[in-house]
Short mmCIF file of C-alpha atoms (C1' of nucleotides) in Angstrom, two decimals:
data_model
loop_
_atom_site.label_atom_id
_atom_site.label_comp_id
_atom_site.label_asym_id
_atom_site.label_seq_id
_atom_site.Cartn_x
_atom_site.Cartn_y
_atom_site.Cartn_z
CA MET A 1 -74.20 102.81 279.98
CA GLY A 2 -76.54 104.67 281.71
CA VAL A 3 -77.92 108.71 281.22
CA LEU A 4 -76.41 109.47 278.19
CA TYR A 5 -76.22 113.17 279.24
CA ILE A 6 -74.81 111.91 283.11
CA ASP A 7 -71.72 109.82 280.99
CA ILE A 8 -70.56 112.75 279.03
CA VAL A 9 -70.25 114.75 282.55
CA ASP A 10 -68.55 112.27 283.41
CA ASP A 11 -66.24 111.86 281.01
CA ILE A 12 -65.42 115.71 280.69
CA LYS A 13 -65.04 115.03 284.60
CA ASN A 14 -62.79 112.82 284.73
CA LYS A 15 -60.20 114.99 281.08
CA ILE A 16 -60.07 118.01 282.97
CA LEU A 17 -58.89 115.52 286.15
CA SER A 18 -56.93 113.30 284.42
CA GLY A 19 -55.70 116.71 282.76
CA GLU A 20 -55.81 115.92 279.99
CA LEU A 21 -58.18 119.24 279.95
CA GLY A 22 -56.20 121.93 282.08
CA PRO A 23 -57.66 125.15 283.21
CA GLY A 24 -58.43 127.94 280.15
CA ASP A 25 -58.35 125.13 277.65
CA LEU A 26 -60.87 126.26 274.75
CA LEU A 27 -63.27 123.15 274.49
CA GLN A 28 -63.68 121.24 270.93
CA PRO A 29 -67.19 123.87 269.36
CA GLU A 30 -70.83 122.25 270.16
CA THR A 31 -71.52 120.44 267.17
CA GLU A 32 -68.18 118.94 266.58
CA LEU A 33 -68.24 117.01 270.66
CA ALA A 34 -71.80 116.38 269.59
CA SER A 35 -71.77 114.14 266.79
CA SER A 36 -67.95 112.78 268.33
CA TYR A 37 -69.91 111.85 271.42
CA GLY A 38 -72.94 110.25 268.66
CA VAL A 39 -75.63 112.97 270.91
CA SER A 40 -77.87 115.80 269.41
CA ARG A 41 -76.73 118.81 270.74
CA THR A 42 -79.41 119.86 272.53
CA THR A 43 -78.54 117.23 274.48
CA LEU A 44 -74.59 117.71 274.73
CA ARG A 45 -76.04 120.81 276.21
CA LYS A 46 -77.73 119.76 278.96
CA SER A 47 -74.26 117.83 279.72
CA PHE A 48 -73.31 121.30 279.47
CA SER A 49 -75.67 123.48 281.12
CA LEU A 50 -74.36 121.00 284.41
CA LEU A 51 -70.82 121.65 283.94
CA VAL A 52 -71.34 125.13 283.41
CA ASN A 53 -72.95 124.71 287.17
CA GLN A 54 -70.78 122.34 289.01
CA GLY A 55 -67.80 125.21 288.51
CA TYR A 56 -66.31 123.14 285.56
CA ILE A 57 -66.93 124.93 282.78
CA TYR A 58 -67.41 128.24 280.92
CA THR A 59 -68.91 129.10 278.46
CA ILE A 60 -68.15 132.83 276.24
CA PRO A 61 -71.14 132.70 273.59
CA GLY A 62 -69.58 133.86 270.06
CA LYS A 63 -66.65 132.09 270.96
CA GLY A 64 -66.63 129.01 273.28
CA ASN A 65 -66.83 127.12 276.00
CA TYR A 66 -63.56 126.64 278.14
CA VAL A 67 -62.10 124.94 281.09
CA CYS A 68 -62.52 126.66 284.89
CA LYS A 69 -59.22 126.99 286.86
CA PRO A 70 -60.30 125.07 290.12
CA THR A 71 -61.35 127.20 293.18
CA ARG A 72 -61.97 125.54 296.15
CA LYS A 73 -62.37 127.38 299.32
CA HIS A 74 -65.85 128.30 298.79
CA TYR A 75 -68.63 126.54 301.25
CA GLU A 76 -72.23 126.98 302.43
CA MET A 77 -73.54 126.80 306.16
CA GLN A 78 -76.26 127.83 307.69
CA PHE A 79 -77.10 130.20 309.90
CA ASP A 80 -79.72 131.24 312.03
CA GLU A 81 -79.80 133.91 314.58
CA VAL A 82 -81.59 131.74 316.66
CA GLU A 83 -81.56 127.68 315.26
CA ASN A 84 -77.34 127.89 315.65
CA ILE A 85 -77.28 129.00 319.02
CA ASN A 86 -76.11 125.63 320.81
CA CYS A 87 -78.90 126.14 323.00
CA LYS A 88 -81.96 126.18 323.30
CA ILE A 89 -83.45 129.74 323.09
CA ASP A 90 -85.88 130.33 325.58
CA ASP A 91 -87.60 133.57 326.52
CA ILE A 92 -86.61 136.78 323.79
CA SER A 93 -87.00 140.17 325.73
CA LEU A 94 -87.43 143.38 324.38
CA LEU A 95 -84.75 145.92 325.20
CA ASP A 96 -86.50 148.87 323.41
CA VAL A 97 -87.37 149.93 320.47
CA LYS A 98 -86.28 153.88 319.17
CA ILE A 99 -85.73 155.78 317.13
CA VAL A 100 -82.38 156.87 316.90
CA GLU A 101 -80.23 160.02 314.82
CA THR A 102 -77.76 157.81 312.10
CA ASN A 103 -74.33 158.32 311.52
CA ARG A 104 -71.78 157.44 309.55
CA LYS A 105 -71.74 153.80 309.46
CA LEU A 106 -76.06 153.49 310.10
CA MET A 107 -75.43 155.82 307.02
CA GLU A 108 -73.42 153.50 304.74
CA LYS A 109 -75.01 149.80 305.53
CA LEU A 110 -78.64 151.26 305.34
CA MET A 111 -77.40 153.73 302.48
CA THR A 112 -79.25 156.49 304.25
CA GLY A 113 -78.95 160.09 303.96
CA PRO A 114 -78.09 162.32 307.24
CA SER A 115 -81.76 163.32 307.13
CA ASP A 116 -83.03 159.99 306.86
CA LYS A 117 -84.19 158.83 310.28
CA ILE A 118 -83.53 154.27 311.65
CA VAL A 119 -85.17 152.29 313.70
CA ARG A 120 -83.55 151.09 316.77
CA ILE A 121 -84.65 147.57 318.56
CA ARG A 122 -82.41 145.92 320.58
CA LYS A 123 -83.54 142.67 321.58
CA VAL A 124 -81.68 139.80 324.47
CA PHE A 125 -82.61 136.14 323.53
CA ASN A 126 -81.61 133.88 326.98
CA CYS A 127 -81.62 130.53 327.84
CA ASN A 128 -81.76 129.35 331.37
CA LYS A 129 -82.26 133.15 332.72
CA LYS A 130 -78.73 133.65 331.13
CA PRO A 131 -78.32 135.42 328.48
CA ILE A 132 -76.98 134.67 325.54
CA GLU A 133 -76.84 137.05 322.49
CA TYR A 134 -77.90 140.33 322.19
CA ILE A 135 -78.78 141.84 318.80
CA VAL A 136 -79.31 145.22 317.48
CA MET A 137 -81.51 145.80 314.46
CA TYR A 138 -82.04 148.92 312.34
CA LEU A 139 -84.10 149.33 309.77
CA PRO A 140 -84.54 153.03 307.65
CA TYR A 141 -87.96 154.71 309.77
CA GLU A 142 -91.18 155.03 307.15
CA ARG A 143 -94.58 155.45 309.03
CA GLY A 144 -96.63 152.30 308.85
CA ASN A 145 -93.97 150.35 307.79
CA PRO A 146 -95.35 146.74 308.57
CA ILE A 147 -92.01 144.61 308.69
CA VAL A 148 -91.27 147.52 311.78
CA GLU A 149 -93.92 145.93 313.48
CA ASP A 150 -93.08 142.38 312.98
CA ALA A 151 -88.66 142.90 313.16
CA ILE A 152 -90.65 144.08 316.98
CA LYS A 153 -92.74 140.57 317.26
CA PHE A 154 -89.87 137.90 315.71
CA ALA A 155 -87.38 136.24 316.89
CA ASN A 156 -85.60 135.96 313.58
CA PHE A 157 -85.71 137.52 309.52
CA HIS A 158 -86.07 134.05 308.25
CA ASP A 159 -90.35 134.67 310.24
CA ILE A 160 -90.42 138.16 309.97
CA MET A 161 -89.24 137.56 306.10
CA ASP A 162 -92.24 134.98 305.69
CA ARG A 163 -94.71 137.07 306.92
CA ASN A 164 -94.18 140.48 304.20
CA GLN A 165 -93.98 138.15 302.21
CA LEU A 166 -90.50 139.05 300.43
CA HIS A 167 -89.78 134.78 299.50
CA PHE A 168 -87.30 135.28 297.40
CA GLN A 169 -86.88 139.38 296.18
CA VAL A 170 -83.91 139.73 298.65
CA GLU A 171 -79.52 139.15 299.74
CA LYS A 172 -78.44 138.81 302.55
CA GLU A 173 -74.69 139.34 303.71
CA ILE A 174 -72.22 138.56 306.67
CA ASP A 175 -69.45 139.84 307.97
CA ILE A 176 -68.09 137.04 311.69
CA LYS A 177 -65.29 138.58 313.71
CA ILE A 178 -64.32 138.07 317.15
CA ILE A 179 -64.99 140.77 319.52
CA LYS A 180 -63.44 142.05 322.12
CA PRO A 181 -67.22 143.54 323.46
CA ASP A 182 -67.31 146.86 324.66
CA LEU A 183 -69.75 148.30 328.50
CA GLU A 184 -72.69 148.09 326.84
CA VAL A 185 -72.39 144.25 325.31
CA LYS A 186 -71.31 142.80 327.89
CA GLU A 187 -73.88 144.67 330.41
CA VAL A 188 -76.27 143.28 328.54
CA LEU A 189 -74.70 139.90 328.66
CA GLN A 190 -73.87 140.07 332.11
CA LEU A 191 -69.95 139.58 330.36
CA LYS A 192 -66.38 139.70 332.29
CA ASP A 193 -63.61 139.33 330.13
CA GLU A 194 -64.62 137.13 327.29
CA TYR A 195 -64.17 138.00 323.72
CA ILE A 196 -67.69 136.81 321.29
CA PHE A 197 -68.57 136.64 318.24
CA LEU A 198 -70.56 138.99 316.67
CA VAL A 199 -72.18 138.69 313.33
CA SER A 200 -73.23 141.90 311.19
CA GLN A 201 -75.51 141.80 308.99
CA GLY A 202 -77.02 143.57 305.79
CA ILE A 203 -80.33 142.49 304.17
CA TYR A 204 -81.09 144.08 301.58
CA SER A 205 -84.61 144.15 298.74
CA THR A 206 -82.80 143.23 295.10
CA GLU A 207 -86.42 144.40 293.36
CA LYS A 208 -86.41 147.66 295.26
CA ASN A 209 -82.65 148.48 295.60
CA SER A 210 -83.31 149.34 299.02
CA VAL A 211 -81.85 148.38 302.79
CA ILE A 212 -84.24 146.58 304.43
CA SER A 213 -81.81 146.21 307.44
CA TYR A 214 -78.84 146.57 309.06
CA ASN A 215 -78.34 143.36 312.15
CA GLU A 216 -75.72 143.13 314.81
CA PHE A 217 -75.60 139.65 317.05
CA TYR A 218 -73.66 139.54 319.87
CA ILE A 219 -73.07 135.91 320.78
CA ARG A 220 -71.18 134.41 323.45
CA GLY A 221 -68.61 132.22 321.73
CA GLU A 222 -69.73 129.06 323.77
CA TYR A 223 -72.84 128.57 322.25
CA LEU A 224 -71.87 128.70 318.70
CA THR A 225 -70.32 126.91 316.40
CA LEU A 226 -70.62 127.60 312.54
CA HIS A 227 -70.55 124.33 310.07
CA ALA A 228 -70.05 125.04 306.60
CA GLU A 229 -69.25 122.47 303.59
CA ALA A 230 -67.79 122.22 300.08
CA LYS A 231 -68.43 120.54 297.32
CA ILE A 232 -66.63 119.92 293.96
CA MET B 17 -90.68 140.67 275.55
CA GLY B 18 -87.21 138.82 276.57
CA VAL B 19 -86.45 135.62 276.52
CA LEU B 20 -88.86 133.37 277.04
CA TYR B 21 -87.79 130.55 279.00
CA ILE B 22 -86.51 133.75 280.97
CA ASP B 23 -90.34 135.15 281.32
CA ILE B 24 -91.72 132.00 282.18
CA VAL B 25 -89.15 131.92 284.99
CA ASP B 26 -89.82 135.27 286.58
CA ASP B 27 -94.08 134.91 285.76
CA ILE B 28 -93.19 131.29 288.33
CA LYS B 29 -91.78 133.26 290.29
CA ASN B 30 -93.95 136.47 291.05
CA LYS B 31 -96.73 133.95 291.39
CA ILE B 32 -94.63 132.72 294.60
CA LEU B 33 -94.02 135.78 296.02
CA SER B 34 -96.92 136.87 295.08
CA GLY B 35 -99.07 134.08 297.65
CA GLU B 36 -100.52 132.68 294.57
CA LEU B 37 -98.76 130.26 294.77
CA GLY B 38 -97.55 128.54 297.84
CA PRO B 39 -95.34 126.45 299.63
CA GLY B 40 -96.16 122.83 298.54
CA ASP B 41 -98.90 123.57 295.66
CA LEU B 42 -98.31 121.56 292.67
CA LEU B 43 -98.35 122.83 290.18
CA GLN B 44 -100.32 122.35 286.61
CA PRO B 45 -98.59 119.63 284.13
CA GLU B 46 -95.87 120.05 282.08
CA THR B 47 -97.28 119.97 278.99
CA GLU B 48 -100.34 121.80 280.26
CA LEU B 49 -98.20 124.56 281.72
CA ALA B 50 -96.13 124.04 278.18
CA SER B 51 -99.50 125.26 276.00
CA SER B 52 -100.80 127.55 278.34
CA TYR B 53 -97.27 129.63 278.37
CA GLY B 54 -97.12 129.14 274.30
CA VAL B 55 -93.67 126.86 274.29
CA SER B 56 -93.12 124.11 273.80
CA ARG B 57 -92.46 121.65 276.44
CA THR B 58 -88.15 121.87 275.41
CA THR B 59 -88.35 125.54 276.70
CA LEU B 60 -90.74 125.45 279.91
CA ARG B 61 -88.70 122.58 281.40
CA LYS B 62 -85.28 124.84 280.89
CA SER B 63 -87.48 127.54 283.36
CA PHE B 64 -87.47 124.38 285.32
CA SER B 65 -84.22 123.79 285.82
CA LEU B 66 -83.28 126.73 286.22
CA LEU B 67 -86.75 127.69 289.55
CA VAL B 68 -85.55 123.97 290.57
CA ASN B 69 -81.42 125.37 290.74
CA GLN B 70 -82.65 128.03 292.22
CA GLY B 71 -84.71 126.18 294.60
CA TYR B 72 -88.34 127.76 293.96
CA ILE B 73 -89.45 124.53 293.54
CA TYR B 74 -89.07 121.07 293.36
CA THR B 75 -89.79 117.64 291.42
CA ILE B 76 -91.19 114.76 292.01
CA PRO B 77 -90.62 111.72 288.41
CA GLY B 78 -94.45 110.51 288.17
CA LYS B 79 -96.27 112.87 290.19
CA GLY B 80 -95.65 116.30 289.98
CA ASN B 81 -93.56 120.28 290.46
CA TYR B 82 -93.92 121.49 293.29
CA VAL B 83 -93.08 124.49 294.75
CA CYS B 84 -90.50 124.74 297.61
CA LYS B 85 -91.01 126.52 300.55
CA PRO B 86 -87.89 129.20 301.17
CA THR B 87 -85.68 128.97 302.93
CA ARG B 88 -82.80 131.85 303.77
CA LYS B 89 -80.28 130.11 305.75
CA HIS B 90 -78.34 129.59 303.37
CA TYR B 91 -74.48 131.77 302.84
CA GLU B 92 -72.09 130.81 300.34
CA MET B 93 -68.73 131.76 302.59
CA GLN B 94 -65.20 131.97 301.17
CA PHE B 95 -61.83 130.78 303.70
CA ASP B 96 -58.53 130.32 302.30
CA GLU B 97 -56.76 129.75 305.86
CA VAL B 98 -54.08 131.71 303.67
CA GLU B 99 -55.88 133.76 301.92
CA ASN B 100 -58.63 135.00 304.82
CA ILE B 101 -55.79 136.16 306.82
CA ASN B 102 -56.47 139.78 306.73
CA CYS B 103 -52.98 140.82 306.82
CA LYS B 104 -50.66 139.26 304.25
CA ILE B 105 -49.01 136.40 305.86
CA ASP B 106 -44.75 136.95 304.82
CA ASP B 107 -43.14 133.65 306.31
CA ILE B 108 -44.45 130.48 307.12
CA SER B 109 -42.28 128.25 309.45
CA LEU B 110 -42.70 124.44 309.93
CA LEU B 111 -42.41 123.33 313.94
CA ASP B 112 -42.15 119.93 313.29
CA VAL B 113 -43.37 116.79 310.50
CA LYS B 114 -44.05 113.51 313.28
CA ILE B 115 -45.28 110.47 313.00
CA VAL B 116 -47.86 110.09 316.47
CA GLU B 117 -49.79 107.96 318.41
CA THR B 118 -54.00 108.06 317.19
CA ASN B 119 -56.64 108.85 319.49
CA ARG B 120 -59.94 108.94 319.66
CA LYS B 121 -60.85 112.60 317.92
CA LEU B 122 -58.09 111.53 315.54
CA MET B 123 -59.30 108.11 314.67
CA GLU B 124 -62.83 110.07 314.49
CA LYS B 125 -61.65 112.38 312.42
CA LEU B 126 -59.80 110.58 309.91
CA MET B 127 -61.38 107.41 310.24
CA THR B 128 -58.45 105.37 310.95
CA GLY B 129 -58.40 102.85 313.21
CA PRO B 130 -55.87 101.48 316.96
CA SER B 131 -53.24 100.65 314.79
CA ASP B 132 -52.95 103.24 312.18
CA LYS B 133 -50.09 106.43 311.98
CA ILE B 134 -50.97 109.55 311.46
CA VAL B 135 -48.62 111.54 310.04
CA ARG B 136 -48.83 115.64 312.33
CA ILE B 137 -46.97 118.55 310.34
CA ARG B 138 -47.57 122.02 312.73
CA LYS B 139 -47.13 125.56 310.81
CA VAL B 140 -47.04 129.07 311.80
CA PHE B 141 -47.28 131.14 309.41
CA ASN B 142 -46.39 134.73 310.48
CA CYS B 143 -46.87 138.64 309.50
CA ASN B 144 -44.20 140.52 310.47
CA LYS B 145 -42.34 138.26 312.22
CA LYS B 146 -45.65 138.36 314.10
CA PRO B 147 -47.68 134.59 314.93
CA ILE B 148 -51.17 134.91 313.12
CA GLU B 149 -52.23 131.20 312.74
CA TYR B 150 -51.19 127.65 313.74
CA ILE B 151 -51.82 124.63 311.67
CA VAL B 152 -52.07 121.66 312.54
CA MET B 153 -52.15 118.69 309.48
CA TYR B 154 -54.16 115.22 310.16
CA LEU B 155 -52.89 112.45 307.76
CA PRO B 156 -53.55 109.49 307.50
CA TYR B 157 -49.80 107.32 307.16
CA GLU B 158 -49.39 105.61 303.47
CA ARG B 159 -45.35 104.72 302.42
CA GLY B 160 -44.54 107.14 299.43
CA ASN B 161 -47.91 109.39 299.77
CA PRO B 162 -46.89 112.47 297.86
CA ILE B 163 -49.89 113.93 300.09
CA VAL B 164 -47.48 114.28 302.52
CA GLU B 165 -44.83 115.64 301.35
CA ASP B 166 -46.79 118.75 299.61
CA ALA B 167 -48.48 119.32 302.56
CA ILE B 168 -45.04 119.79 304.12
CA LYS B 169 -44.14 121.68 301.60
CA PHE B 170 -47.37 124.22 300.41
CA ALA B 171 -48.98 126.78 302.18
CA ASN B 172 -51.95 126.59 301.67
CA PHE B 173 -54.43 123.03 301.14
CA HIS B 174 -55.23 124.72 297.70
CA ASP B 175 -52.15 124.19 296.55
CA ILE B 176 -51.87 120.40 297.36
CA MET B 177 -55.43 119.20 295.91
CA ASP B 178 -53.36 121.40 292.57
CA ARG B 179 -50.80 118.84 293.08
CA ASN B 180 -52.13 115.65 293.57
CA GLN B 181 -54.53 116.68 290.25
CA LEU B 182 -57.53 115.74 292.71
CA HIS B 183 -59.52 118.69 291.32
CA PHE B 184 -62.75 118.14 292.41
CA GLN B 185 -63.18 114.69 293.49
CA VAL B 186 -62.60 116.38 297.45
CA GLU B 187 -65.36 117.33 299.69
CA LYS B 188 -64.23 119.61 302.65
CA GLU B 189 -66.56 119.98 305.87
CA ILE B 190 -65.31 123.18 308.69
CA ASP B 191 -66.65 124.28 311.91
CA ILE B 192 -65.55 127.42 313.34
CA LYS B 193 -65.44 128.44 316.97
CA ILE B 194 -63.77 130.51 318.99
CA ILE B 195 -61.66 129.23 321.46
CA LYS B 196 -59.87 129.80 324.75
CA PRO B 197 -56.22 128.23 323.73
CA ASP B 198 -54.17 125.88 325.82
CA LEU B 199 -51.15 126.43 326.26
CA GLU B 200 -49.15 125.39 323.94
CA VAL B 201 -51.84 127.46 321.23
CA LYS B 202 -50.89 130.03 323.38
CA GLU B 203 -46.67 129.46 323.29
CA VAL B 204 -47.38 129.13 320.08
CA LEU B 205 -49.14 132.31 319.41
CA GLN B 206 -46.94 133.71 322.38
CA LEU B 207 -51.06 134.87 323.17
CA LYS B 208 -52.02 136.10 326.49
CA ASP B 209 -55.49 136.20 327.57
CA GLU B 210 -56.76 136.19 324.29
CA TYR B 211 -59.64 133.59 322.46
CA ILE B 212 -59.40 132.71 319.28
CA PHE B 213 -60.67 130.99 316.05
CA LEU B 214 -60.55 127.80 315.01
CA VAL B 215 -61.12 126.41 312.00
CA SER B 216 -61.14 122.73 311.80
CA GLN B 217 -61.06 121.18 308.72
CA GLY B 218 -62.03 117.37 307.17
CA ILE B 219 -60.89 116.72 303.82
CA TYR B 220 -62.88 113.79 302.47
CA SER B 221 -62.26 112.26 299.22
CA THR B 222 -64.97 110.84 297.43
CA GLU B 223 -64.13 109.11 294.96
CA LYS B 224 -62.00 106.37 297.62
CA ASN B 225 -64.11 107.01 299.90
CA SER B 226 -61.14 107.90 302.85
CA VAL B 227 -60.86 110.44 304.95
CA ILE B 228 -57.62 112.77 302.58
CA SER B 229 -56.78 115.00 305.86
CA TYR B 230 -58.04 116.76 308.93
CA ASN B 231 -57.19 119.83 309.88
CA GLU B 232 -56.73 123.04 312.34
CA PHE B 233 -56.49 126.37 312.40
CA TYR B 234 -55.54 128.55 315.04
CA ILE B 235 -56.46 132.40 313.89
CA ARG B 236 -55.53 136.07 315.50
CA GLY B 237 -58.96 136.84 315.85
CA GLU B 238 -58.19 140.37 315.68
CA TYR B 239 -56.34 138.67 311.87
CA LEU B 240 -59.67 136.88 310.68
CA THR B 241 -63.09 138.39 309.51
CA LEU B 242 -65.49 135.51 307.94
CA HIS B 243 -67.66 136.81 304.51
CA ALA B 244 -70.41 134.97 303.48
CA GLU B 245 -73.26 135.69 301.47
CA ALA B 246 -76.63 134.66 300.47
CA LYS B 247 -79.24 135.68 297.85
CA ILE B 248 -83.39 134.55 296.74
"C1'" DT C 25 -104.78 102.11 283.03
"C1'" DA C 26 -103.34 107.29 281.90
"C1'" DG C 27 -101.58 110.35 283.29
"C1'" DT C 28 -96.72 112.83 285.03
"C1'" DG C 29 -91.66 113.73 284.78
"C1'" DG C 30 -87.10 112.66 282.28
"C1'" DT C 31 -84.66 111.16 278.16
"C1'" DC C 32 -83.24 112.54 273.20
"C1'" DT C 33 -83.57 113.66 268.01
"C1'" DA C 34 -82.41 116.82 264.02
"C1'" DG C 35 -83.78 120.42 262.49
"C1'" DA C 36 -84.28 126.56 262.82
"C1'" DC C 37 -82.94 131.14 263.31
"C1'" DC C 38 -80.53 133.93 265.78
"C1'" DA C 39 -77.16 137.32 267.87
"C1'" DC C 40 -71.79 138.15 268.73
"C1'" DT C 41 -67.00 137.39 267.83
"C1'" DT C 42 -63.20 136.46 264.03
"C1'" DC C 43 -61.41 137.26 260.66
"C1'" DA D 8 -68.69 135.43 255.78
"C1'" DA D 9 -67.47 131.06 258.15
"C1'" DG D 10 -68.14 129.56 263.31
"C1'" DT D 11 -70.04 129.97 267.31
"C1'" DG D 12 -73.32 129.19 271.53
"C1'" DG D 13 -78.01 131.93 272.41
"C1'" DT D 14 -83.02 129.79 271.96
"C1'" DC D 15 -86.34 127.37 270.49
"C1'" DT D 16 -89.55 123.86 268.01
"C1'" DA D 17 -92.61 119.42 267.19
"C1'" DG D 18 -92.10 114.87 268.70
"C1'" DA D 19 -90.76 110.68 270.64
"C1'" DC D 20 -90.28 106.85 273.47
"C1'" DC D 21 -89.05 105.76 278.49
"C1'" DA D 22 -89.51 104.84 283.43
"C1'" DC D 23 -92.16 105.94 287.50
"C1'" DT D 24 -96.97 106.88 290.25
"C1'" DA D 25 -101.86 105.88 291.31
"C1'" DA D 26 -106.19 104.85 290.50
#
DNA sequence: TAGTGGTCTAGACCACTTC
DNA sequence: AAGTGGTCTAGACCACTAA
């Protein structure tokens, strides 16, 4: 009917859906399936590549193709420390830039040693003169590191990465929690008893296998809604 | 050196990284690039398929392949209303199952009309006799709908989907907020002044183009940390 | 009309798994 | 040694885009 490799994808999806193929089942060999669908092995493999990509099957070289166990827990989420905020950030004030002593947490997060110096940058994001978000960035100290300069100047890491042409070589990890803010955070964000979001973000260079930055974003709860979607 | 199509992927990634290829740039035609790399067009297209998949390039049929603008905001996150909780849920109590009147919010979320009946299921998840999570599930009422039966019996939607063999035909959407709980939630979770997570989840069947369920998970903040990762 | 990507084939050789 | 998936080729025909 339509495109051959799509038809095959649909057929196999349906077999998994209807229960004809269950999790862990071994599919017929590619050559066999190809001839039974009346297509070349290349075409069948194109279908399989899609099915693997979409999480329906997985392949063990030399053995065969197997049906995946379904997992529906994976969501895709956007997070940007400026653009995700529910209001328009109209002012960013740089609190300070300091070389600070390291500690246990920073050594772990930045994968540095006890004698390594750390640059700490603190900023507050305001909306209508009201502080909404307080961010603390930690970077390993290196003389003349351009990232530090940019971290001071730019609002979000998105732009910092662009500037430094680290286009595609980084990994990021975030943990999102509700916390009861400590005194420092309470003061900066002028909080009373509100609980707030704490988003901890680690940024890793995959190429040099080093940590670029560890950041903490303290965000007033009422200004952040995280949205995530899952297909499949 | 290594595998041809991987070498090509790396080469093009590096060109994008180094700035030799910028966002929006048009790549040479596939036939041309194939011969300049000394490979068949099939092999080059395998490389391109990876690059498209990883978000480095995009394709416009009849025109060409273009370099993507980098976006580093997309994270992959896991969420499961039982397994993501920091402690072991040892007891689940079903508060009630009721057919309730609809309202504006439910009509919107479930895409139902003003005369459609809604099934509401409420549960509390406990850990060491302490209520940790309160969930409210809303499902469009249909006589003999097996999903409702399973929604009563099973802890999480993961299992409910498995039971109903809706293996791969659903989409899910969640919004995560901090809220100040209302009286009802405060009572159920025995809260004082804590702020808590509210995770609103919509589940859609893509096949029948209908809403399967709308859920709200109220979770004590100290028992939930969301973790997300971004590659690229 | 010429150029582009989209699809597909038939066959080749390899590395890995299993017996 | 036989069977599996992994890689790769050279060439074909199509639909779409642009001049």
